[in-house]
Amino acid sequence: MKKILVILFIGLNLYSYGQNKITGTITDINNEPLTGVEVYVEKFKKGTATDENGYFELSNIPNSTLKVTAHYMGYKTQVKTVNFTKPEIELNFVLKEFSYQIDEIVISTPFNKLQSENAIKVVSIKLNEIENSGSTTLTEAISSIPGVDMIAKGTGVAKPVIRGLSATNVLMLNNGVKMENFQFSENHPFIVDEFGVDHIEVIKGPASLLYGSDAVGGVINIIKEKPALDGKITGDFNTKYHTNTDGFSLNAGVKGNSNQVNWGIRTGYKNHADYEDGNGDYIPNTRFQEKSLKANIGLRKSFGVFNMYYDFNRPQLGMSVGNVKNFEKGRGIDFWYQDLTSHLISSRNTLFLSDYKVDVNLAYQLNNRKLQTDENTPAFEMVDMDLNTFSYEVKTHFPSTEKTEYVFGLQGSSQTNRNHEAPNHVIPDADVNDISVFGLLQHTFLEKLKTQVGLRYDYRSISSEEETNKEAIDNDYGNISGSLGATYPINDNFLLRANLASAYRTPNIAELTQNGYHGTRFEVGNPDLDTQRSYEADLSFHYHTKQLMIDVSGFYNRINDYIYIAPTSESLDNGDTVYQYSQTDSKLYGGEFIVNYTPIEWLNINTTYSYLIGKEDSGNYLPYIPQNKVRFDVKLQKEKIGKLYNSYFKIGGLLAEDQNNPSIYETETDGYFLLNAGIGTQLKIGDEMINVSIQANNLLNETYIDHLSTLKDLNYNNIGRNIVATIKIPFTIK
């Protein structure tokens, strides 16, 4: 494979490609020029902004079919396809005013279509929504999306749940790279933060066709911030303070872009003490801290785009367990904590061969996991293991027509888990190798009916070393995934979307091999586990006008051989219960309902409702099914008040219903109501806009326990009132 790529790269340099230019103007429907519109070519990682006359220019563009996006706040995003028949193309846009963005380019699917043209529904949350959420972690911010929730052990250890599925049923991507860091437990969070993020895309439902195993429940793709505009060097400094945890976060970054080279660097730090509940009681050892560093460099040539990224994260996460009680509230990380280190080096490249585009993506991840326990309890020794993953992907976008686009790809990875001197091997030394091929076709019938169909085959081998209490395994799995979907706009305001998908998940090393303590719980694997198979049907209706948007989504997910862990009737000599992995046929069904209404320019009302049922075929309910929830926000906003810009005040809440359908291993959970509020504005200093905001979550200081809190068994409540102050200072060097 490596030789083929080298030969291909050298061959490309033998060709001569034209240096093309795109120029144009962007106006509103009254033919008035729009200043500051972002014009961006996603595949070429190149962008600019319109001047005071609405004029823009993009030079040194390759000979290829490319999509050009025009994005402007308060207007509907437009995408146009450019196919160069001459060196200079004129491309003009007329943008229609809208109260909110209803259509965005989707990065997580191969065709980079607008959401309205995508058969697979993808929901996005932008950086400013994350920053203004008052959340302590990225996962907490994502959980505001209808159908998305989180399993949490306090404020620092949180894991996403998509329509009732979590752990290795949900896949998280860091800029397109599948994250690998011991995802087999609800207490192992993804090692990632919100620093340097542009937006996050969430696929709700099976996505194994695109990403392979672990995408049964859905995908969360963290999209990095875009390069600086041509000829610019810009940066920003951000700080937050949380009253409840006496916590703070800092991050700063700078990025630049010349004619052919773009680069960036960003660093961040978080530090939180133990949180307090609504009664004013602190929850022991929920403290955490995290350091991060991100850097990137990119090169744009007429024959291709080449980008290198480096991500470093070092979280230290306190673990609140039953025997950790005898210390005061604080922030020192001393014992019973996870010490995690993640290095991710990735290379994401696109080669332009006339009408063909070839994506060549490589990545290497090194994850070290240490669990430092209480030195006075020798039964729970420290864990220390490395997970190394090399992954590769080659996707070919074939010449497209106005109606048809198709892509074929090859993906694979090689993974090793190795234990160090620590005596507690949660999982043994093991190797996992994957290889897959897939194809995806999109075709438009009858001018409006956009269809997508795809097929994928995966092969996985898992082998492990024999240990004193663990037998060696050597298992092979072969799986086929498929998807068929369509979107149909009945008119300019009404869109229908439907999708049928089959996905799978192979058992992971922990589920096959565990036989010992994992944290404070004794867990036993099952080497005879079969592949978990999912069949899901999705149907959604989308209606929008300039002032009103209504979105209704429903789904039914049939899962054969659903893998779960549960307590058994067995116990150890010390009385601890033995937990073991098992399988059962199950189903999940439900949906989401969204209404967004802007009756007048300065008022926005948003309401969402998420409903979910998860049951085994036996009639028992599945574990970790979130409470049905209603969220609402009323937002007052004004573009300019004196010297203040884009000012807003919002008040809203979260109403969680009673969870009266727990699994046989859980207890029922009472509902609760949280009142939230926020205020923010921008101050113009010179040419820069300083963002200032204050968010108050759980304003009434409600005492409650969420059904997905893993601290529920210890009778520890969720976090009480938390007021978050945020300042973001952008700056321009050049």
Coordinates of N, CA, C and O in Angstrom, one line a residue, residues 68-180:
V68 N -18.2 25.3 -3.6 CA -17.9 26.6 -3.0 C -19.0 27.0 -2.2 O -20.2 27.1 -2.6
T69 N -18.8 27.3 -0.9 CA -19.8 27.6 0.1 C -19.8 29.1 0.4 O -18.7 29.7 0.7
A70 N -20.9 29.8 0.4 CA -21.1 31.1 0.9 C -21.9 31.1 2.2 O -23.1 30.7 2.2
H71 N -21.3 31.6 3.3 CA -22.0 31.5 4.6 C -22.0 32.9 5.2 O -20.9 33.5 5.3
Y72 N -23.1 33.3 5.7 CA -23.2 34.6 6.3 C -24.3 34.5 7.4 O -25.4 34.0 7.2
M73 N -24.0 35.0 8.6 CA -24.9 34.9 9.7 C -26.2 35.7 9.4 O -26.2 36.8 8.9
G74 N -27.4 35.0 9.6 CA -28.7 35.6 9.3 C -29.2 35.3 7.9 O -30.3 35.8 7.5
Y75 N -28.4 34.6 7.1 CA -28.8 34.3 5.7 C -28.6 32.8 5.5 O -27.8 32.1 6.2
K76 N -29.4 32.3 4.5 CA -29.3 30.8 4.2 C -28.0 30.5 3.5 O -27.7 31.2 2.5
T77 N -27.3 29.5 3.9 CA -26.1 29.1 3.3 C -26.3 28.6 1.9 O -27.3 27.9 1.6
Q78 N -25.4 28.9 1.0 CA -25.5 28.5 -0.4 C -24.3 27.7 -0.8 O -23.1 28.1 -0.4
V79 N -24.4 26.7 -1.6 CA -23.3 25.9 -2.1 C -23.4 25.9 -3.7 O -24.5 25.5 -4.2
K80 N -22.3 26.2 -4.4 CA -22.3 26.0 -5.8 C -21.2 25.2 -6.2 O -20.1 25.2 -5.6
T81 N -21.4 24.4 -7.3 CA -20.3 23.5 -7.8 C -19.6 24.2 -9.0 O -20.3 24.7 -9.9
V82 N -18.3 24.1 -8.9 CA -17.5 24.8 -10.0 C -16.7 23.7 -10.7 O -16.1 22.8 -10.1
N83 N -16.8 23.7 -12.0 CA -16.1 22.8 -12.9 C -15.4 23.6 -13.9 O -16.0 24.3 -14.8
F84 N -14.0 23.7 -13.8 CA -13.3 24.7 -14.6 C -13.2 24.3 -16.1 O -12.7 23.3 -16.5
T85 N -13.8 25.2 -16.9 CA -13.7 25.1 -18.4 C -12.8 26.2 -18.9 O -12.4 26.1 -20.1
K86 N -12.4 27.1 -18.1 CA -11.5 28.2 -18.4 C -10.8 28.6 -17.2 O -11.2 28.3 -16.0
P87 N -9.6 29.3 -17.3 CA -8.8 29.6 -16.1 C -9.5 30.5 -15.0 O -9.2 30.4 -13.9
E88 N -10.5 31.3 -15.5 CA -11.1 32.2 -14.5 C -12.6 32.0 -14.6 O -13.2 32.1 -15.7
I89 N -13.3 31.7 -13.4 CA -14.7 31.5 -13.4 C -15.3 32.6 -12.5 O -14.8 33.0 -11.5
E90 N -16.4 33.2 -13.0 CA -17.2 34.1 -12.3 C -18.3 33.4 -11.6 O -19.1 32.7 -12.2
L91 N -18.4 33.6 -10.3 CA -19.4 32.9 -9.5 C -20.1 33.9 -8.5 O -19.5 34.4 -7.6
N92 N -21.4 34.2 -8.8 CA -22.1 35.1 -8.0 C -23.2 34.4 -7.2 O -23.7 33.4 -7.6
F93 N -23.4 35.0 -6.0 CA -24.4 34.5 -5.0 C -25.4 35.5 -4.7 O -25.0 36.7 -4.5
V94 N -26.6 35.1 -4.6 CA -27.7 35.9 -4.0 C -28.2 35.2 -2.8 O -28.8 34.1 -2.9
L95 N -28.0 35.8 -1.6 CA -28.4 35.1 -0.3 C -29.7 35.6 0.2 O -30.0 36.8 0.1
K96 N -30.5 34.6 0.6 CA -31.8 34.9 1.2 C -31.7 35.0 2.7 O -31.1 34.2 3.3
E97 N -32.4 36.0 3.2 CA -32.3 36.3 4.7 C -33.1 35.2 5.4 O -34.3 34.9 5.0
F98 N -32.6 34.7 6.5 CA -33.3 33.7 7.4 C -32.9 34.0 8.8 O -31.8 34.5 9.1
S99 N -33.9 33.7 9.7 CA -33.7 34.1 11.1 C -32.7 33.1 11.8 O -32.1 33.5 12.8
Y100 N -32.5 31.9 11.2 CA -31.5 31.0 11.7 C -31.0 30.1 10.6 O -31.6 30.0 9.5
Q101 N -29.9 29.4 10.8 CA -29.4 28.6 9.8 C -30.1 27.2 9.8 O -30.2 26.5 10.8
I102 N -30.7 26.9 8.7 CA -31.4 25.6 8.5 C -30.6 24.7 7.7 O -31.0 23.5 7.6
D103 N -29.6 25.1 7.0 CA -28.9 24.2 6.1 C -27.4 24.5 6.2 O -27.0 25.7 6.0
E104 N -26.6 23.5 6.5 CA -25.1 23.7 6.6 C -24.5 22.5 5.8 O -25.1 21.5 5.6
I105 N -23.3 22.8 5.3 CA -22.5 21.7 4.7 C -22.1 20.6 5.7 O -21.7 20.9 6.8
V106 N -22.3 19.4 5.3 CA -22.0 18.3 6.2 C -20.7 17.7 5.9 O -20.4 17.3 4.7
I107 N -19.8 17.6 6.9 CA -18.4 17.1 6.7 C -18.3 15.6 6.9 O -17.5 15.0 6.3
S108 N -19.2 15.1 7.7 CA -19.1 13.7 8.2 C -19.6 12.7 7.2 O -19.5 11.5 7.4
T109 N -20.1 13.1 6.0 CA -20.5 12.2 5.0 C -19.6 12.5 3.7 O -19.2 13.6 3.5
P110 N -19.4 11.5 2.9 CA -18.4 11.7 1.8 C -18.6 12.8 0.8 O -17.7 13.3 0.2
F111 N -19.9 13.1 0.5 CA -20.2 14.0 -0.6 C -20.2 15.5 -0.1 O -20.3 16.4 -1.0
N112 N -20.1 15.8 1.2 CA -20.1 17.2 1.6 C -21.2 18.0 1.1 O -21.1 19.1 0.6
K113 N -22.4 17.4 1.2 CA -23.6 18.0 0.8 C -24.2 18.9 1.8 O -23.9 18.9 3.0
L114 N -25.2 19.8 1.4 CA -26.0 20.5 2.4 C -26.9 19.5 3.1 O -27.2 18.4 2.6
Q115 N -27.2 19.8 4.3 CA -28.0 18.9 5.1 C -29.3 18.5 4.4 O -29.8 17.3 4.5
S116 N -29.9 19.4 3.7 CA -31.2 19.1 3.0 C -31.0 18.1 1.9 O -32.0 17.5 1.4
E117 N -29.8 17.9 1.4 CA -29.5 17.0 0.3 C -29.0 15.6 0.8 O -28.6 14.8 0.0
N118 N -28.9 15.5 2.1 CA -28.3 14.3 2.7 C -29.3 13.3 3.2 O -30.2 13.7 3.9
A119 N -29.2 12.0 2.7 CA -30.2 11.0 3.2 C -30.0 10.6 4.6 O -30.9 10.2 5.3
I120 N -28.7 10.8 5.1 CA -28.4 10.5 6.5 C -28.5 11.8 7.3 O -27.8 12.8 6.9
K121 N -29.4 11.9 8.3 CA -29.5 13.1 9.0 C -28.3 13.4 9.9 O -27.9 12.5 10.7
V122 N -27.8 14.6 9.8 CA -26.7 15.0 10.6 C -27.0 16.3 11.3 O -27.4 17.2 10.7
V123 N -26.9 16.3 12.6 CA -27.2 17.5 13.4 C -25.8 18.1 13.9 O -24.9 17.4 14.2
S124 N -25.8 19.5 13.8 CA -24.5 20.1 14.2 C -24.7 21.1 15.3 O -25.8 21.6 15.5
I125 N -23.7 21.3 16.1 CA -23.7 22.3 17.2 C -22.4 23.1 17.0 O -21.3 22.6 16.8
K126 N -22.5 24.4 17.0 CA -21.4 25.3 16.7 C -20.6 25.7 17.9 O -21.1 25.6 19.0
L127 N -19.4 26.2 17.7 CA -18.6 26.6 18.8 C -19.2 27.6 19.7 O -19.1 27.5 20.9
N128 N -19.9 28.6 19.2 CA -20.5 29.6 20.0 C -21.6 29.1 20.9 O -21.8 29.5 22.0
E129 N -22.3 28.0 20.4 CA -23.3 27.4 21.2 C -22.6 26.6 22.4 O -23.2 26.5 23.5
I130 N -21.5 26.0 22.1 CA -20.7 25.3 23.1 C -20.2 26.2 24.2 O -20.4 26.0 25.4
E131 N -19.6 27.3 23.7 CA -19.1 28.3 24.6 C -20.1 29.0 25.5 O -19.9 29.3 26.7
N132 N -21.4 29.1 25.0 CA -22.4 29.8 25.7 C -23.3 28.8 26.4 O -24.4 29.2 26.9
S133 N -22.9 27.6 26.5 CA -23.8 26.6 27.2 C -23.5 26.5 28.7 O -24.4 25.9 29.4
G134 N -22.4 27.0 29.2 CA -22.1 26.9 30.6 C -21.6 25.5 31.0 O -21.6 25.2 32.2
S135 N -21.3 24.7 30.0 CA -20.9 23.3 30.3 C -19.4 23.2 30.8 O -18.6 24.1 30.4
T136 N -19.1 22.2 31.6 CA -17.8 22.0 32.0 C -17.0 21.1 31.1 O -15.7 21.1 31.1
T137 N -17.7 20.3 30.3 CA -17.0 19.4 29.3 C -17.7 19.5 28.0 O -18.8 19.9 27.9
L138 N -17.0 19.0 27.0 CA -17.5 19.0 25.6 C -18.7 18.0 25.5 O -19.7 18.4 24.9
T139 N -18.6 16.9 26.2 CA -19.7 15.9 26.2 C -21.0 16.5 26.8 O -22.1 16.3 26.3
E140 N -20.9 17.3 27.8 CA -22.0 17.9 28.5 C -22.7 18.9 27.5 O -23.9 19.0 27.4
A141 N -21.9 19.6 26.7 CA -22.4 20.6 25.7 C -23.2 19.8 24.6 O -24.3 20.3 24.2
I142 N -22.6 18.7 24.2 CA -23.3 17.9 23.1 C -24.6 17.4 23.6 O -25.5 17.2 22.8
S143 N -24.7 17.1 24.9 CA -26.0 16.5 25.4 C -27.2 17.4 25.3 O -28.3 16.9 25.6
S144 N -27.0 18.6 24.9 CA -28.1 19.5 24.7 C -28.8 19.2 23.3 O -30.0 19.7 23.1
I145 N -28.2 18.4 22.5 CA -28.9 18.0 21.2 C -29.9 17.0 21.5 O -29.7 16.0 22.2
P146 N -31.2 17.2 20.9 CA -32.2 16.2 21.1 C -31.8 14.8 20.7 O -31.3 14.7 19.6
G147 N -32.0 13.8 21.5 CA -31.6 12.5 21.2 C -30.2 12.1 21.7 O -29.8 11.0 21.5
V148 N -29.5 13.1 22.2 CA -28.2 12.9 22.7 C -28.2 13.2 24.2 O -28.8 14.1 24.7
D149 N -27.5 12.3 25.0 CA -27.5 12.5 26.5 C -26.1 12.1 26.9 O -25.2 11.9 26.1
M150 N -25.9 11.9 28.2 CA -24.5 11.5 28.7 C -24.6 10.7 30.0 O -25.5 10.9 30.8
I151 N -23.8 9.7 30.0 CA -23.5 8.9 31.3 C -22.4 9.7 32.0 O -21.4 9.9 31.4
A152 N -22.6 10.0 33.2 CA -21.6 10.8 33.9 C -21.3 10.4 35.3 O -22.2 9.9 36.0
K153 N -20.0 10.5 35.7 CA -19.6 10.3 37.1 C -19.1 11.6 37.5 O -17.9 11.9 37.6
G154 N -20.0 12.5 37.8 CA -19.7 13.9 38.2 C -19.5 14.8 37.0 O -20.1 14.6 35.9
T155 N -18.7 15.8 37.1 CA -18.5 16.8 36.1 C -17.4 16.5 35.1 O -17.4 17.0 34.0
G156 N -16.4 15.7 35.5 CA -15.2 15.5 34.7 C -15.3 14.2 33.8 O -14.7 14.1 32.8
V157 N -16.0 13.2 34.3 CA -16.0 11.9 33.6 C -17.4 11.7 33.0 O -18.4 11.4 33.6
A158 N -17.5 12.0 31.7 CA -18.8 12.0 31.0 C -18.6 11.3 29.6 O -17.6 11.4 29.0
K159 N -19.7 10.5 29.3 CA -19.6 9.7 28.0 C -20.9 9.9 27.3 O -22.0 9.9 27.8
P160 N -20.9 10.2 25.9 CA -22.1 10.5 25.2 C -23.0 9.2 25.0 O -22.5 8.1 24.9
V161 N -24.3 9.5 25.0 CA -25.3 8.5 24.7 C -26.1 9.0 23.5 O -26.6 10.1 23.5
I162 N -26.3 8.2 22.5 CA -27.1 8.6 21.3 C -28.2 7.6 21.2 O -28.0 6.4 21.0
R163 N -29.4 8.1 21.4 CA -30.7 7.3 21.3 C -30.5 6.0 22.1 O -30.9 4.9 21.7
G164 N -30.0 6.1 23.3 CA -29.9 5.0 24.2 C -28.7 4.1 24.1 O -28.6 3.1 24.9
L165 N -27.8 4.3 23.2 CA -26.6 3.5 23.0 C -25.4 4.3 23.4 O -25.3 5.5 23.1
S166 N -24.4 3.7 24.0 CA -23.2 4.4 24.5 C -22.0 3.4 24.4 O -22.0 2.4 23.7
A167 N -20.9 3.8 25.1 CA -19.7 3.1 25.1 C -19.2 2.7 23.7 O -19.2 3.6 22.8
T168 N -18.9 1.5 23.4 CA -18.4 1.1 22.1 C -19.5 1.0 21.0 O -19.2 0.5 19.9
N169 N -20.7 1.4 21.4 CA -21.8 1.5 20.4 C -21.8 2.9 19.7 O -22.5 3.1 18.7
V170 N -21.1 3.8 20.3 CA -21.0 5.2 19.7 C -19.5 5.5 19.4 O -18.6 5.2 20.2
L171 N -19.3 6.0 18.2 CA -18.0 6.3 17.8 C -17.8 7.8 17.8 O -18.6 8.6 17.3
M172 N -16.6 8.3 18.2 CA -16.3 9.7 18.2 C -15.0 9.9 17.3 O -14.1 9.1 17.4
L173 N -15.2 10.9 16.4 CA -14.1 11.2 15.5 C -13.5 12.5 15.9 O -14.2 13.5 16.2
N174 N -12.1 12.6 15.9 CA -11.4 13.9 16.0 C -11.0 14.3 14.7 O -10.0 13.8 14.1
N175 N -11.7 15.2 14.0 CA -11.4 15.7 12.7 C -11.3 14.5 11.7 O -10.5 14.4 10.8
G176 N -12.3 13.6 11.8 CA -12.4 12.4 10.9 C -11.6 11.2 11.3 O -11.7 10.1 10.7
V177 N -10.8 11.3 12.4 CA -10.0 10.1 12.9 C -10.8 9.5 14.1 O -11.1 10.1 15.0
K178 N -11.0 8.1 13.9 CA -11.7 7.4 15.0 C -10.9 7.4 16.2 O -9.7 7.0 16.2
M179 N -11.4 7.9 17.3 CA -10.7 7.9 18.6 C -10.7 6.6 19.3 O -11.7 5.9 19.4
E180 N -9.5 6.2 19.8 CA -9.3 4.9 20.4 C -8.6 5.2 21.8 O -7.5 5.6 21.9

